[in-house]
CSV table of C-alpha atoms in Angstrom, one decimal:
chain,number,residue,atom,x,y,z
A,57,MET,CA,43.9,-44.5,41.6
A,58,ASN,CA,44.7,-44.8,45.3
A,59,ASP,CA,48.3,-46.2,45.4
A,60,ILE,CA,47.4,-48.8,48.0
A,61,VAL,CA,44.6,-50.1,45.8
A,62,LEU,CA,46.7,-50.1,42.7
A,63,SER,CA,49.6,-51.9,44.6
A,64,GLY,CA,47.1,-54.5,45.9
A,65,LEU,CA,45.8,-55.2,42.4
A,66,ILE,CA,49.2,-55.6,41.0
A,67,ASN,CA,50.1,-58.0,43.8
A,68,LEU,CA,46.9,-59.9,43.0
A,69,PHE,CA,47.9,-60.2,39.4
A,70,ALA,CA,51.3,-61.6,40.5
A,71,LEU,CA,49.9,-63.9,43.1
A,72,PHE,CA,46.9,-65.4,41.3
A,73,GLY,CA,48.2,-65.4,37.8
A,74,SER,CA,48.9,-68.7,36.1
A,75,ARG,CA,52.4,-69.8,35.2
A,76,ASP,CA,52.1,-68.2,31.7
A,77,GLY,CA,50.7,-64.9,33.3
A,78,ALA,CA,47.2,-65.4,32.0
A,79,ARG,CA,44.3,-64.2,34.1
A,80,ASP,CA,40.8,-62.9,33.5
A,81,VAL,CA,39.5,-59.6,35.0
A,82,VAL,CA,36.0,-58.2,34.8
A,83,LEU,CA,35.6,-54.5,35.5
A,84,LEU,CA,32.2,-53.5,37.0
A,85,LEU,CA,31.5,-49.8,36.8
A,86,ASP,CA,28.8,-48.6,39.2
A,87,ASP,CA,26.2,-47.0,36.9
A,88,SER,CA,23.9,-45.7,39.6
A,89,ALA,CA,22.5,-42.1,39.5
A,90,SER,CA,24.8,-41.2,42.5
A,91,MET,CA,27.8,-41.6,40.2
A,92,ASN,CA,26.7,-38.3,38.5
A,93,LEU,CA,27.6,-36.4,41.7
A,94,ARG,CA,30.7,-34.2,41.5
A,95,GLY,CA,33.5,-34.4,44.0
A,96,PRO,CA,35.8,-31.7,45.3
A,97,SER,CA,37.9,-31.9,42.1
A,98,GLY,CA,34.9,-31.1,39.9
A,99,ARG,CA,34.8,-34.6,38.3
A,100,THR,CA,31.9,-36.9,38.7
A,101,ARG,CA,32.2,-40.1,40.6
A,102,PHE,CA,31.7,-41.9,37.4
A,103,GLU,CA,34.6,-40.1,35.7
A,104,ALA,CA,36.8,-40.9,38.8
A,105,ALA,CA,35.7,-44.6,38.6
A,106,LYS,CA,36.5,-44.8,34.9
A,107,GLU,CA,40.0,-43.3,35.6
A,108,GLU,CA,40.6,-46.0,38.3
A,109,ALA,CA,39.5,-48.7,35.8
A,110,ARG,CA,41.8,-47.3,33.1
A,111,GLU,CA,44.7,-47.3,35.6
A,112,LEU,CA,44.1,-51.0,36.4
A,113,VAL,CA,44.1,-51.8,32.7
A,114,ARG,CA,47.3,-49.8,32.0
A,115,HIS,CA,49.2,-51.5,34.9
A,116,ALA,CA,48.0,-55.1,34.3
A,117,PRO,CA,50.3,-57.6,32.7
A,118,ASP,CA,49.9,-57.8,28.9
A,119,GLU,CA,48.4,-61.3,29.1
A,120,THR,CA,45.5,-60.1,31.2
A,121,ALA,CA,42.1,-60.7,29.6
A,122,PHE,CA,39.4,-58.1,30.4
A,123,GLY,CA,35.7,-58.0,30.4
A,124,LEU,CA,33.5,-55.0,31.2
A,125,VAL,CA,30.1,-54.4,32.7
A,126,ALA,CA,28.9,-50.8,32.7
A,127,GLY,CA,25.6,-48.9,32.3
A,128,GLY,CA,23.7,-52.0,33.4
A,129,ARG,CA,25.0,-53.8,30.3
A,130,ILE,CA,27.5,-56.5,29.5
A,131,LEU,CA,29.9,-54.7,27.1
A,132,THR,CA,32.1,-57.8,26.4
A,133,SER,CA,30.7,-61.3,25.9
A,134,ALA,CA,34.1,-62.8,27.0
A,135,PRO,CA,37.4,-61.4,28.3
A,136,PHE,CA,39.9,-60.3,25.7
A,137,THR,CA,43.5,-59.0,25.9
A,138,SER,CA,43.4,-55.9,23.7
A,139,LYS,CA,44.1,-53.1,26.2
A,140,ARG,CA,43.3,-50.5,23.6
A,141,GLU,CA,39.9,-51.9,23.0
A,142,VAL,CA,39.1,-52.2,26.7
A,143,LEU,CA,40.3,-48.6,27.3
A,144,SER,CA,38.0,-47.5,24.4
A,145,LEU,CA,35.0,-49.3,26.0
A,146,ILE,CA,35.7,-47.7,29.3
A,147,GLU,CA,36.0,-44.3,27.7
A,148,ALA,CA,32.6,-44.7,26.0
A,149,ALA,CA,30.8,-45.9,29.1
A,150,GLU,CA,28.1,-43.6,30.6
A,151,PRO,CA,26.5,-43.6,34.0
A,152,GLY,CA,22.8,-44.5,34.4
A,153,THR,CA,19.9,-42.9,36.2
A,154,GLY,CA,18.9,-45.8,38.5
A,155,VAL,CA,20.5,-47.9,41.2
A,156,PHE,CA,23.5,-50.2,40.9
A,157,ASP,CA,22.1,-53.8,41.0
A,158,ALA,CA,25.2,-55.5,42.5
A,159,PRO,CA,23.9,-59.1,42.5
A,160,ALA,CA,22.8,-58.8,38.8
A,161,ARG,CA,26.1,-57.2,37.8
A,162,LEU,CA,28.1,-59.9,39.6
A,163,ALA,CA,26.1,-62.5,37.8
A,164,ASP,CA,27.0,-60.7,34.5
A,165,ALA,CA,30.7,-60.8,35.5
A,166,ALA,CA,30.5,-64.5,36.2
A,167,ALA,CA,28.9,-65.1,32.8
A,168,ILE,CA,31.7,-63.2,31.1
A,169,LEU,CA,34.4,-65.0,33.1
A,170,ALA,CA,32.8,-68.4,32.2
A,171,GLY,CA,33.6,-67.7,28.5
A,172,GLY,CA,37.2,-66.5,29.1
A,173,PRO,CA,40.6,-68.3,28.7
A,174,GLY,CA,40.9,-68.8,32.5
A,175,ALA,CA,37.4,-70.3,32.8
A,176,GLY,CA,38.6,-73.7,34.0
A,177,PHE,CA,41.4,-72.5,36.2
A,178,TRP,CA,39.9,-69.9,38.5
A,179,MET,CA,42.3,-67.2,37.4
A,180,TRP,CA,39.7,-64.5,38.0
A,181,VAL,CA,39.5,-61.1,39.5
A,182,ILE,CA,36.3,-59.0,39.7
A,183,ALA,CA,37.1,-55.3,40.3
A,184,VAL,CA,34.1,-53.1,41.2
A,185,PHE,CA,34.5,-49.3,40.7
A,186,GLY,CA,31.9,-47.2,42.4
A,187,GLY,CA,31.4,-44.2,44.6
A,188,ALA,CA,35.0,-43.1,43.7
A,189,SER,CA,36.3,-46.2,45.4
A,190,ALA,CA,37.6,-49.5,44.0
A,191,PHE,CA,36.8,-52.9,45.5
A,192,VAL,CA,38.4,-56.3,44.6
């Protein structure tokens, strides 16, 4: 992951976390057909996006609850704190063959966040991984 992006995300965790460190994060993986394109390293954009998402999970505080949207599907109904399970879901995610419907995926993220432990406190971060770039 780009060091500047990772540093920014870690700072967001520190800045916007609650007093007990709890926060909810939904990871949106761009599942569009363009994510099947290969970069100079030989990896697909989707593989690069998955690696960036894994890095965010690995560096997040242990109290962070994660949700995941990938392949045009909600993969978690509410955020949960098992990093191992989130990493497993990221690993299993596959790119699609269509376009990335950003408004629909953001609505999916909001639905996940509404069911999480930070739902009433606005301790939310939505991280979008696509085109080999991360956006928060």
